[in-house]
Coordinates of C-alpha atoms in Angstrom, one line a residue:
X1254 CA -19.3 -78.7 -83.8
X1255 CA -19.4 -79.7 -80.1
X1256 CA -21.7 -77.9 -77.6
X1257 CA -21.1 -80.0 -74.5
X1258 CA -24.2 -82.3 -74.9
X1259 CA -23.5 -85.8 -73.6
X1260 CA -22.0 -88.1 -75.7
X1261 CA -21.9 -91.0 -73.7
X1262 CA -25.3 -92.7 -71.9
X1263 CA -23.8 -91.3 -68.3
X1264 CA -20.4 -90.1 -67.0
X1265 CA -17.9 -92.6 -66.7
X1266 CA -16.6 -93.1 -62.9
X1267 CA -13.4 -91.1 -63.2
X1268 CA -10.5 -91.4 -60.7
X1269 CA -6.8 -89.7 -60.9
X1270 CA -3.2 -91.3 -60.0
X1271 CA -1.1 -88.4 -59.1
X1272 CA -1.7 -84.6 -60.4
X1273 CA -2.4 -83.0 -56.9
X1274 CA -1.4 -79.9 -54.9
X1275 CA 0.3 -77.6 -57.2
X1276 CA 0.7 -79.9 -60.2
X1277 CA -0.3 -78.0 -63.6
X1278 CA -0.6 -81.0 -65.6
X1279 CA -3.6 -82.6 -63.2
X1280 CA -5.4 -79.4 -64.0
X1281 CA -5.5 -79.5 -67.2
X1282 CA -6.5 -83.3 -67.1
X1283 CA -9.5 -82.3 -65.0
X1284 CA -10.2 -79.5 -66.7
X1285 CA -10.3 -81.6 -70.1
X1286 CA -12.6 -84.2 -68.8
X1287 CA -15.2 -82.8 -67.0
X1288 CA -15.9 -80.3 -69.8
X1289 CA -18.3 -82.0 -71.4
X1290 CA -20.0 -84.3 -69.0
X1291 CA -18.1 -87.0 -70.2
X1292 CA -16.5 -88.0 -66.4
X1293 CA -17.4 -87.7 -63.0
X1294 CA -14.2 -87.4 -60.5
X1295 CA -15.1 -89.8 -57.8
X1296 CA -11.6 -90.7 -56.2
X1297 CA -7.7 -90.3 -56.1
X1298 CA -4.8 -91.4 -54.8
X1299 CA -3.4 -87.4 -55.6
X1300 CA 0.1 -87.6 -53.8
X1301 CA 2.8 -89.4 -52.2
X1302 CA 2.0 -88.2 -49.1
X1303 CA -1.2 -89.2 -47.6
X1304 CA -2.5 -86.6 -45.6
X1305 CA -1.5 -84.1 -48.1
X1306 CA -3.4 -86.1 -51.2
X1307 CA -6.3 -86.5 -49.0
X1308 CA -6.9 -82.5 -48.3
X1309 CA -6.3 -82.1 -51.9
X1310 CA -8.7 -84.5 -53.3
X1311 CA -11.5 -83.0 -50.7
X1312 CA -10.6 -79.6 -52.5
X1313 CA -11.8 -81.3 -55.2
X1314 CA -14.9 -82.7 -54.0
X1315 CA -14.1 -85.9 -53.7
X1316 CA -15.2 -87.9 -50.6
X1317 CA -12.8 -88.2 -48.0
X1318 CA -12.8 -91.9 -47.6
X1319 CA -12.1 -91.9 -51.6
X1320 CA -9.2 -89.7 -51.1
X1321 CA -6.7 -92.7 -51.2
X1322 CA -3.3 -93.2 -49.8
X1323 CA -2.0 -94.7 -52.8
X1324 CA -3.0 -96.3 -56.0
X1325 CA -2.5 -100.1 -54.8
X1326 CA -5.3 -99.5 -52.3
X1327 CA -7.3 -97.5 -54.7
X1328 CA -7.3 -100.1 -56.8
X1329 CA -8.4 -102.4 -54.6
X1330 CA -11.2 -100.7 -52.7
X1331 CA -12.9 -99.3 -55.6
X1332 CA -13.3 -102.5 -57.2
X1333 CA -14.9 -103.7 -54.7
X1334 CA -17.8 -101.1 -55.0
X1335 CA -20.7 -101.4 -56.7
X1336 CA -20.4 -97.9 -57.8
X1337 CA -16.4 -98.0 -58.3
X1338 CA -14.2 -96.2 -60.7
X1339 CA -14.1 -97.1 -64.4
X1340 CA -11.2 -95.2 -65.8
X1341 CA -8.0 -93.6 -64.1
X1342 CA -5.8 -90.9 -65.5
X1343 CA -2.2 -91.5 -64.5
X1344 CA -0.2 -87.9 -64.2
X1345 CA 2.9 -89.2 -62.4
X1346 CA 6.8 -89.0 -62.5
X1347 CA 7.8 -91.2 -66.0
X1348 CA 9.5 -93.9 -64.2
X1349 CA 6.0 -95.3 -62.3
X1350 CA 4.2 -95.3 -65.5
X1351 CA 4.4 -98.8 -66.3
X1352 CA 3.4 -100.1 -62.9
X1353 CA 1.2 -98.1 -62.1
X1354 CA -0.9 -98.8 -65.7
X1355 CA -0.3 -102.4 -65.9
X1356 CA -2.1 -102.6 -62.1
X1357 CA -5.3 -100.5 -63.9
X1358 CA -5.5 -102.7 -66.4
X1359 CA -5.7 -106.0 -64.4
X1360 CA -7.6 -104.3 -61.9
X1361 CA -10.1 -103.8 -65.3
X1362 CA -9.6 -100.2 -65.2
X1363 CA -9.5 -97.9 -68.7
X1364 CA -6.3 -95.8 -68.6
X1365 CA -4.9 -92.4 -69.2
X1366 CA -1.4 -91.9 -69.2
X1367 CA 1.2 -89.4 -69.0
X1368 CA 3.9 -89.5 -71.9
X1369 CA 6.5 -91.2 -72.2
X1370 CA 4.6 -94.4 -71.4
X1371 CA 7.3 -96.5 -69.4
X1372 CA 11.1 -96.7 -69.8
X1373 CA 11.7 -99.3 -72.3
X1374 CA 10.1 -101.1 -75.3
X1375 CA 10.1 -104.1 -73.5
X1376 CA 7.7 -102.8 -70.5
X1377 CA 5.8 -100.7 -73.4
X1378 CA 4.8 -103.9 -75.5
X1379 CA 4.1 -105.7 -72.3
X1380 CA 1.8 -103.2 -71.6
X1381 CA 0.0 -103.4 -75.3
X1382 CA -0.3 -107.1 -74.5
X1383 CA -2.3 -106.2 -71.8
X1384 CA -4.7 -104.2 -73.1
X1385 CA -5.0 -106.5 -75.4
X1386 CA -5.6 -109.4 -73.1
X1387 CA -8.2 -107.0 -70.9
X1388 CA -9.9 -105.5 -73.9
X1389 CA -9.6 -102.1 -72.4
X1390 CA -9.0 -98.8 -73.5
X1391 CA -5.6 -96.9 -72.8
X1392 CA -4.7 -93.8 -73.9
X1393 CA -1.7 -91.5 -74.1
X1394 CA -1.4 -88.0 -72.8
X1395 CA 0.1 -86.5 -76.3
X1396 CA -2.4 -83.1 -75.9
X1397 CA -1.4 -81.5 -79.1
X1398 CA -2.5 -83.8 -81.3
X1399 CA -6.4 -82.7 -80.3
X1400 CA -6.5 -79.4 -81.8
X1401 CA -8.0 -78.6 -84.5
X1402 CA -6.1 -77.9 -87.1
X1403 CA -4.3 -81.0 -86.4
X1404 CA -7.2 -82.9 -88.0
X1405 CA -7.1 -80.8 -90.6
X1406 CA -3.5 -80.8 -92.0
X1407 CA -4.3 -85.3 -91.6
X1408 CA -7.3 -84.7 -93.7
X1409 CA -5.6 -82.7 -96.0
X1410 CA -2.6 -85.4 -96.3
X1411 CA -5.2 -87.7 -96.7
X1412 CA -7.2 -86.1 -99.5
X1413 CA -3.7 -85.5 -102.0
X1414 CA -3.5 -81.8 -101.6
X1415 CA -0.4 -81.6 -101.0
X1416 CA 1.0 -85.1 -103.1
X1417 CA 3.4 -87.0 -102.3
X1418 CA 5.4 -86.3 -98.9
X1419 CA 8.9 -85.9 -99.1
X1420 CA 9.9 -83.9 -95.8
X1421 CA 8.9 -83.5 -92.2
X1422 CA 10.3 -80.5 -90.4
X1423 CA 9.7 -80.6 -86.9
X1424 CA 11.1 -79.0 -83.8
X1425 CA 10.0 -78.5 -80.0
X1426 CA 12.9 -76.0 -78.4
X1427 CA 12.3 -73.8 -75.8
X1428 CA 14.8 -72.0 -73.4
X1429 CA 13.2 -73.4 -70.1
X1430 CA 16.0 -75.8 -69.1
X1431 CA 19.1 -72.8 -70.7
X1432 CA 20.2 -73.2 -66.9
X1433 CA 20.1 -76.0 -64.2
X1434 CA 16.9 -74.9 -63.2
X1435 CA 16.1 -78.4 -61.7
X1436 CA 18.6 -77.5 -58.6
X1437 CA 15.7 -75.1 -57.8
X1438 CA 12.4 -76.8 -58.8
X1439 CA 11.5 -79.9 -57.3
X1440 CA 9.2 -80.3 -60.2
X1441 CA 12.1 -80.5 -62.7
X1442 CA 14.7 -82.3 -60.8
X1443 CA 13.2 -85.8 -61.5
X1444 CA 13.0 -85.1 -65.2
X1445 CA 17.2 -85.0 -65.4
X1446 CA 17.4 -88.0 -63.1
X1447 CA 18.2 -91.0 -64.7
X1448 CA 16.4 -93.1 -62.5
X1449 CA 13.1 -91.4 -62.6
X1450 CA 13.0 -90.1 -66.0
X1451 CA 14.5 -92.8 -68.0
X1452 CA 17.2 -92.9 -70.3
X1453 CA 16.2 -89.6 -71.9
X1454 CA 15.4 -85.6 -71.4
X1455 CA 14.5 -83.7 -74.0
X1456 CA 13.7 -86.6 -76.6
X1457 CA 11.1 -88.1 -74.2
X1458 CA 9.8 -85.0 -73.1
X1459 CA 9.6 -83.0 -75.9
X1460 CA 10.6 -85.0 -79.1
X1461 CA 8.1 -87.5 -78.4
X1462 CA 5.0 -85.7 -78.6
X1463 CA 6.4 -84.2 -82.3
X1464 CA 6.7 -87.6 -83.2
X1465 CA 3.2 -88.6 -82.3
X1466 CA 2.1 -85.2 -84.7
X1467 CA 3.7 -86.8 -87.2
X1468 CA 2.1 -90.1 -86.7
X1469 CA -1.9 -88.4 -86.7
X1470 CA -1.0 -86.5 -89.7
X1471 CA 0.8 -88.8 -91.6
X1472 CA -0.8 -92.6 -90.5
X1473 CA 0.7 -94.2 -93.1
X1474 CA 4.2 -93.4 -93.0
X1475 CA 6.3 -95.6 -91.0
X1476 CA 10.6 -94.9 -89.8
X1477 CA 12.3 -97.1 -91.3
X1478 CA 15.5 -96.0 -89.9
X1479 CA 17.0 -93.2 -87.9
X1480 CA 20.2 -90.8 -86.7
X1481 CA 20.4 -89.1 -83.7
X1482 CA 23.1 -86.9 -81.9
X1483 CA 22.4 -85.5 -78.7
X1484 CA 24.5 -83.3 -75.8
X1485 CA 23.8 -82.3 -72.1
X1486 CA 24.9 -78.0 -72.5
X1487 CA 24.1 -77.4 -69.0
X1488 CA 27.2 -78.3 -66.6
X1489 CA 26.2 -81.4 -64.4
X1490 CA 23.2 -82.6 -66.3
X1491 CA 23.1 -86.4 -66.7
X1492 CA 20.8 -86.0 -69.4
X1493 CA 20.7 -85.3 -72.7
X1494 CA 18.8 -81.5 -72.8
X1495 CA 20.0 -80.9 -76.6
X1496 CA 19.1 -83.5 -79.8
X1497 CA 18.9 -83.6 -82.9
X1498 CA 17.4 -86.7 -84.9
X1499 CA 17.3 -87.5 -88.5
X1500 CA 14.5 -90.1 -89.7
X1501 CA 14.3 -92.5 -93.3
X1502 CA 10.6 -93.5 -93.7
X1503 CA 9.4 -96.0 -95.8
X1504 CA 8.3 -93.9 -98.9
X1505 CA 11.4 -91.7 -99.1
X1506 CA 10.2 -89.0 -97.0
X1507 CA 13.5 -87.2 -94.8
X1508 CA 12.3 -86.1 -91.6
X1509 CA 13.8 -83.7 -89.0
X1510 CA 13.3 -83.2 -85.1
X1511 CA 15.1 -80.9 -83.0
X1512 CA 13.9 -81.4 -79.2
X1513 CA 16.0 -79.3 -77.2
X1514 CA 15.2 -77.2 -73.5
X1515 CA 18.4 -74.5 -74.4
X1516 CA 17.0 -72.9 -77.2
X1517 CA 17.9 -69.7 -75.4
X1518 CA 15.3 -66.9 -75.6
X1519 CA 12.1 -69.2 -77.1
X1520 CA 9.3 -69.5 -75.1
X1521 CA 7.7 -72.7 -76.5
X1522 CA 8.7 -73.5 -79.7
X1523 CA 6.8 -76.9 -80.9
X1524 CA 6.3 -76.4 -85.2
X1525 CA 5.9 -79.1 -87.3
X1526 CA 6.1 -78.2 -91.2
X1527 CA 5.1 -81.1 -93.9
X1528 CA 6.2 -80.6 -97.3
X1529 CA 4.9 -82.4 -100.5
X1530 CA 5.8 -82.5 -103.7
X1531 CA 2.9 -80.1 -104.2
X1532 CA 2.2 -78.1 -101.3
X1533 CA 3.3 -77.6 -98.1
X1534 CA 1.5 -76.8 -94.7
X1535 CA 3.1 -75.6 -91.6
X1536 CA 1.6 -75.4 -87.5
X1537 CA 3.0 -73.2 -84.6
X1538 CA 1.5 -74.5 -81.3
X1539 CA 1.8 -71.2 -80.2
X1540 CA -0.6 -70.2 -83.0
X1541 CA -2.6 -72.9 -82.9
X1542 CA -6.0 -72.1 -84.4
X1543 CA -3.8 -71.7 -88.0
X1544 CA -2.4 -73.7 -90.8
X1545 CA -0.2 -72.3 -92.9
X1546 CA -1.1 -73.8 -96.6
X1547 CA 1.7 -72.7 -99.5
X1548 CA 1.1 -73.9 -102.9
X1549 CA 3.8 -74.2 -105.2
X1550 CA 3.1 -71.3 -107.7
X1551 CA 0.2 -70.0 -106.1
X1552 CA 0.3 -67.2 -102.8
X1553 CA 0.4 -68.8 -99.7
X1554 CA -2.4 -68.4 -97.7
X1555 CA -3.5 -69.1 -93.8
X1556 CA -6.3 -72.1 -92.9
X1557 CA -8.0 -70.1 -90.2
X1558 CA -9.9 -73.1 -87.3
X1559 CA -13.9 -73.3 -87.3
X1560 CA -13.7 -71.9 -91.3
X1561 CA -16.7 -73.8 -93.7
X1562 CA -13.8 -74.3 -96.2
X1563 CA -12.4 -77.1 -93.7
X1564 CA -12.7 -81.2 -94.2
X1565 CA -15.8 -81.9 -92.1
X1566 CA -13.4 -83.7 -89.6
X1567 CA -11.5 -80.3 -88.4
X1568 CA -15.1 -79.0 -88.2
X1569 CA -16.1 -81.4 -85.7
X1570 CA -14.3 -80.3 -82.7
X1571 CA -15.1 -76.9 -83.0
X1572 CA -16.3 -75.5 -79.9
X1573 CA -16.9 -72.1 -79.8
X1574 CA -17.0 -71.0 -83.7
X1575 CA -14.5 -68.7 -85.7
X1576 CA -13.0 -65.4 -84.5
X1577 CA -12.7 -66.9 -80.7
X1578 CA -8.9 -68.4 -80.2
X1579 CA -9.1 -71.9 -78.9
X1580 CA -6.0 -73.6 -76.6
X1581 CA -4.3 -76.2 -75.0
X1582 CA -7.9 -77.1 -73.0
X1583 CA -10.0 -77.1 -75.9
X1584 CA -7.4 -79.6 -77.2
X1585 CA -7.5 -81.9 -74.3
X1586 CA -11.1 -81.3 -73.8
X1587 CA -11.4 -82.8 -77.3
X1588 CA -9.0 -85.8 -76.4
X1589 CA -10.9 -86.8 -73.6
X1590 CA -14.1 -86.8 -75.6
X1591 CA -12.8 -89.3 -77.9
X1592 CA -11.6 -91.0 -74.2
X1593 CA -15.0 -91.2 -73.3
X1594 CA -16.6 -92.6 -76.8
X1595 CA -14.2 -95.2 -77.1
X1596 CA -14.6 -96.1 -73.5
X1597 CA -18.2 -96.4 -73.7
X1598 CA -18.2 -98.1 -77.0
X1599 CA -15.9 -101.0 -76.5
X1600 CA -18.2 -101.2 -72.9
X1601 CA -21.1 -101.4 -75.6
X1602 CA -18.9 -104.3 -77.4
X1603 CA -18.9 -101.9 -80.0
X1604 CA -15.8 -100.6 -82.9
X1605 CA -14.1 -97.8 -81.9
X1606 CA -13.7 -96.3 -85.2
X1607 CA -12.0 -93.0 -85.1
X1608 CA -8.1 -92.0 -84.4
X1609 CA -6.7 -91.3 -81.1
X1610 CA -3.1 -91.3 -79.4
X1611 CA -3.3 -95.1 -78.4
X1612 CA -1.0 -97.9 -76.8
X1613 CA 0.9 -98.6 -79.9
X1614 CA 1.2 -94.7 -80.2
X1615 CA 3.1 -95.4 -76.7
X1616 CA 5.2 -98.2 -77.4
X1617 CA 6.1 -96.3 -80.6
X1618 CA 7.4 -93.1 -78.6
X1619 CA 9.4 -95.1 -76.0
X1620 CA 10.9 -97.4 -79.0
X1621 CA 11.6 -93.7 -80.8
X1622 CA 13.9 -92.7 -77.7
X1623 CA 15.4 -95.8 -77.4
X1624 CA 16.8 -95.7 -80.8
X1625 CA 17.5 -91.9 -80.8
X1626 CA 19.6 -92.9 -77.5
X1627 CA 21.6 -95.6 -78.6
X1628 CA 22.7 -94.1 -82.2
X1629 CA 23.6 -90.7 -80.3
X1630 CA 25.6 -93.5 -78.2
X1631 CA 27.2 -94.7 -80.9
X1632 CA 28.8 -92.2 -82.5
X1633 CA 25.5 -91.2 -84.2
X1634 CA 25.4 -94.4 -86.3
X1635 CA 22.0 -95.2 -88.1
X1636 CA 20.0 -97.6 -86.5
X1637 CA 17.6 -99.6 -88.2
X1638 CA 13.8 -98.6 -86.7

């Protein structure tokens, strides 16, 4: 169980790219990592526009003359102090990903990033090259893969209980994008742009963090091909905000993923149901501190999060112990921990030996929407993964 005591020697030296004035995803990454002591926010480059970043990041508490104008000089200056940053969480627009993590990385930086990583395979295996080559740690921003139960249904894959897998049923389909809401919302308008979001919608902003689920629960399942249809409902839209995408894995599993933003009337709508040939378990995000266990034969019956009758792993990132609901922070919170440890292990020269959402997580969702784009493309065609 964790109680917040420190789990690294000192906080690492914490800066953020991005995630200022009025952006909900940099509070939630703030909110994860300073939870447990793990970080210390020192400095930012929080927003395009200078002046505005700057009163932001002294909202924050961060030093005025650490309240950067942009990343490049961030970058630059900080490594030059004895006392600069370490790490850098990057919570930008998708389409300055790539540069802005490759210039962390050189710079010697660790790195948090925002999903989808980059734009395309090529930039995303570059960018595994490089941490590589620097020996640092990167990480990417898929938050539902720390809850708890999440370690639990892998464990429980892991351990035979529910046999061999032969489908994975996943969707992520709300109703927030039913109109063209991005004509209002500055916040959304870049997410339909080609240019700035890539050469996807829904599948990159949605899809991929289902496929990543599938990836920490099942590890050893690989795609060995998929299919993939895809629309733009919404009158004007240059990208896709409907798909649908059928997957072959190597052990004869089928698996499913709708990511869609029309699902008309859903609020959230991210499930991910894994069946075996002996059992099957289901999670609702919305539900989180659950899993759904069905035996065949047997009543089906509901895991509950902090229980003694979980795999020691789920037990682990409790926080706050059974009866209390735990969320989206917790989740993060428990991400970031595992940021930290890895971060101050590989400092140590020593093996990071647990599971997190790493670069070849990355390069494996951009390579995942570039394959769902070109067989909706081509007339739905299978593509070889």
């Amino acid at each position: 169980m964790i109680y917040g005591e420190k789990n690294v020697d000192r906080p690492i030296r914490w800066a953020m790219v991005g995630g200022g004035i009025g952006s909900q995803i940099g509070y939630i990454h703030r909110s994860a990592a300073l939870r447990d002591y793990n970080f210390n926010l020192l400095a930012g480059a929080f927003d395009i526009n200078p002046e505005r970043g700057r009163a932001f990041g002294e909202k924050l508490h961060v030093a005025p003359e650490r309240c950067y104008r942009d990343y490049k000089t961030m970058f630059a200056e900080e490594a030059k102090r004895p006392d600069g940053i370490e790490a850098v969480s990057i919570a930008t627009p998708n389409f300055t990903h790539y540069e802005i993590a490759k210039a962390a990385l050189e710079a010697g930086f660790h790195v948090y990033c925002e999903k989808p990583l980059c734009f395309t395979t090529g930039e995303a295996k570059d960018l595994e090259e490089t941490v590589k080559r620097t020996g640092k740690v990167m990480f990417v921003s898929y938050g539902y893969s720390g809850h708890q139960m999440i370690e639990q249904a892998r464990e429980m894959v892991e351990n035979g209980d529910l046999g061999k897998i032969r489908i994975i049923n996943m969707q992520f389909a709300h109703g927030g994008n039913n109109v063209a809401v991005e004509k209002k919302a500055e916040s959304q308008a870049w997410r339909v742009d080609p240019k700035k979001a890539g050469p996807a919608f829904s599948l990159g902003d949605v899809g991929t963090h289902l496929l990543y689920l599938s990836e920490a629960i099942l590890p050893h399942m690989h795609i060995e091909r998929l299919m993939c249809t895809k629309q733009s409902f919404v009158e004007g839209r240059q990208l896709e905000d409907n798909a649908m995408t059928i997957m072959e894995y190597d052990n004869g599993a089928i698996g499913y993923v709708w990511s869609s933003g029309v699902n008309a009337g859903e609020l959230f709508g991210e499930r991910i149901r894994i069946v075996g040939e002996k059992a099957s378990i289901a999670w609702d995000a919305e539900y989180p501190n659950f899993l759904s266990y069905e035996v065949q034969g047997q009543a089906p019956r509901r895991l509950a999060r902090a229980a003694d009758y979980l795999y020691d792993g789920a037990k682990h990132f409790d926080r706050i112990g059974g009866g209390h609901p735990e969320g989206l922070f917790e989740a993060w919170s428990n991400l970031y921990t595992k940021f930290a440890v890895a971060i101050d292990r590989t400092n140590k020269g020593e093996a990071v030996d647990f599971w997190y959402p790493d670069i070849h997580s990355g390069v494996l969702g951009v390579k995942w929407v570039e394959k769902c784009v070109e067989s909706a493309d081509n007339d739905s065609q299978w593509v070889d993964f």
